C-alpha atoms as one frame of an Amber mdcrd trajectory, in Angstrom:
protein
  -2.802   0.882  11.174  -3.968  -2.501  10.098  -3.149  -5.646   8.225  -5.847
  -5.367   5.580  -3.421  -4.867   2.684  -4.243  -7.844   0.459  -7.915  -6.864
   0.299  -7.264  -3.157  -0.182  -4.513  -3.693  -2.737  -6.289  -6.111  -5.039
  -6.203  -3.638  -7.985  -2.473  -3.258  -7.371  -1.822  -6.773  -8.592  -3.103
  -5.849 -12.045  -0.012  -3.636 -12.455   3.221  -5.350 -11.419   3.751  -9.064
 -11.955   1.282 -10.993  -9.802   2.143 -12.149  -6.308   0.229 -15.038  -4.828
  -1.558 -13.362  -1.867  -0.935 -16.500   0.213   2.819 -15.890  -0.200   2.642
 -12.395   1.282   4.645 -12.502   4.492   3.696  -9.068   5.768   1.101  -6.446
   5.023   0.371  -3.240   6.928  -1.364   0.021   6.233  -2.018   3.331   7.913
  -4.435   6.178   7.295  -2.899   9.609   6.795  -4.504  12.994   7.427  -4.829
  15.507   4.581  -1.972  17.633   5.929   1.656  17.831   4.837   2.743  16.709
   8.317   1.434  13.306   7.211   4.593  12.837   5.118   6.717  12.656   8.270
   4.282  10.179   9.816   4.406   8.045   6.658   8.221   7.954   6.800   8.131
   6.991  10.492   5.567   4.234   9.830   7.728   2.958   6.954  10.893   2.983
   9.073   9.233   1.131  11.923   7.784  -1.472   9.551  11.031  -2.069   7.661
  12.942  -2.483  10.913  10.351  -5.066  12.085  10.752  -6.888   8.778  14.589
  -6.775   9.047  14.805  -4.644   5.903  16.604  -1.637   7.390  19.066  -1.524
   4.484  16.183  -0.449   2.220  15.013   2.306   4.562  16.565   5.334   2.837
  15.260   4.467  -0.637  11.838   3.298   0.512  11.335   6.320   2.812  12.217
   8.675  -0.067   9.725   6.969  -2.378   6.999   6.901   0.289   7.598  10.626
   0.899   7.197  11.378  -2.802   4.061   9.251  -3.237   2.360  10.710  -0.153
   3.365  14.273  -1.098   1.930  13.762  -4.594  -1.328  12.439  -3.150  -1.630
  15.452  -0.845  -0.593  17.983  -3.486  -2.520  16.695  -6.486  -5.360  14.519
  -5.177  -6.231  16.741  -2.194  -4.986  20.238  -3.061  -7.376  21.882  -0.582
  -7.751  19.067   1.935 -10.674  16.654   2.032 -13.954  17.856   0.566 -16.949
  18.239   2.894 -18.361  14.817   3.646 -15.113  13.000   2.779 -13.260  11.092
   5.461 -10.767  13.059   7.558  -8.012  10.648   6.531  -8.556  10.087   2.799
  -4.975   8.977   2.002  -3.737   5.532   2.991  -0.220   4.073   2.871   0.182
   0.331   2.317   3.366  -1.724   2.652   3.391  -5.348   1.553   6.288  -7.778
   1.701   6.237 -10.703  -0.673   8.773 -13.490  -1.165  11.169 -11.404  -3.265
   9.874  -7.845  -3.240   8.406  -5.033  -1.235   5.439  -3.063  -2.542   4.645
   0.446  -1.321   1.305   1.869  -2.349  -0.578   5.071  -1.634  -4.344   5.199
  -2.061  -6.039   8.552  -2.585  -9.516   9.727  -3.641  -8.549  11.163  -7.042
  -9.166   9.113 -10.170  -6.564  11.161 -12.090  -3.317   9.284 -12.624   0.113
  10.708 -11.853   2.222  12.177 -14.650   5.969  12.711 -14.449   6.621  16.407
 -14.936   9.160  18.035 -17.164  11.258  20.352 -15.023  14.146  22.653 -15.612
  17.268  22.381 -13.497  16.327  25.444 -11.413  12.820  24.330 -10.459  12.138
  23.086  -6.939   9.301  20.657  -7.669   8.229  18.278 -10.396  10.959  15.675
  -9.948   9.125  13.328  -7.562   8.096  10.642 -10.022  11.547  10.747 -11.632
  12.990   9.973  -8.180  10.441   7.190  -7.710  11.470   5.693 -11.034  15.174
   6.001 -10.192  14.994   4.335  -6.772  12.520   1.529  -7.490  12.316  -1.545
  -9.663   9.054  -0.289 -11.121   6.083   1.890 -10.363   2.632   2.542 -11.745
  -0.924   3.231 -10.787  -4.315   1.595 -10.969  -7.786   3.079 -10.590  -9.818
   1.500  -7.828 -12.633  -0.804  -8.922 -15.009   2.153  -8.774 -12.874   4.711
 -10.643 -14.756   7.588  -9.031 -13.453   6.409  -5.635  -9.768   6.991  -6.360
  -6.601   5.199  -7.285  -3.541   3.429  -5.925  -0.040   4.523  -6.921   2.477
   1.735  -6.283   6.218   1.205  -6.310   8.118  -2.089  -6.183  11.495  -2.838
  -4.605  13.266  -6.170  -5.115  14.449  -7.543  -1.792  18.145  -8.208  -1.210
  18.993 -11.879  -1.698  19.664 -12.439   2.014  16.137 -11.155   2.837  14.419
 -13.639   0.509  13.141 -16.966   1.849  14.941 -20.215   1.151
């Protein structure tokens, strides 16, 4: 866990409308192991953070989106776990609260961007990015500055009016 979000998420601001980093009121991140149990840890980290930020009313939607983004990173960016020589915790979850929105981002080592799948009604997977799109006010992805080092997939939630400053 750390509060290094603004530095780590710089490429993120090329996607959604810019936020002045000096206006960010909260930024946290946590490293996640390359195991599916990490999804539960990501949800717990998200819940704890949103409760600290008095944003509990967003918990269900944000936890669902975080689960989908982390699952996608583990399934598609690290299908067999980290490669030899890669860090043990190659996936990182970032949460950043700005004046009027919350940004959730997942960094992984793959430079390949996510693609929403086309699924039939009987299939059990492939709907994750459709859920992300349904529950957020926008999502996207950005390659890291060195595209061979991975990407960040982000999702934005507008904050309820009572949670916004002033």
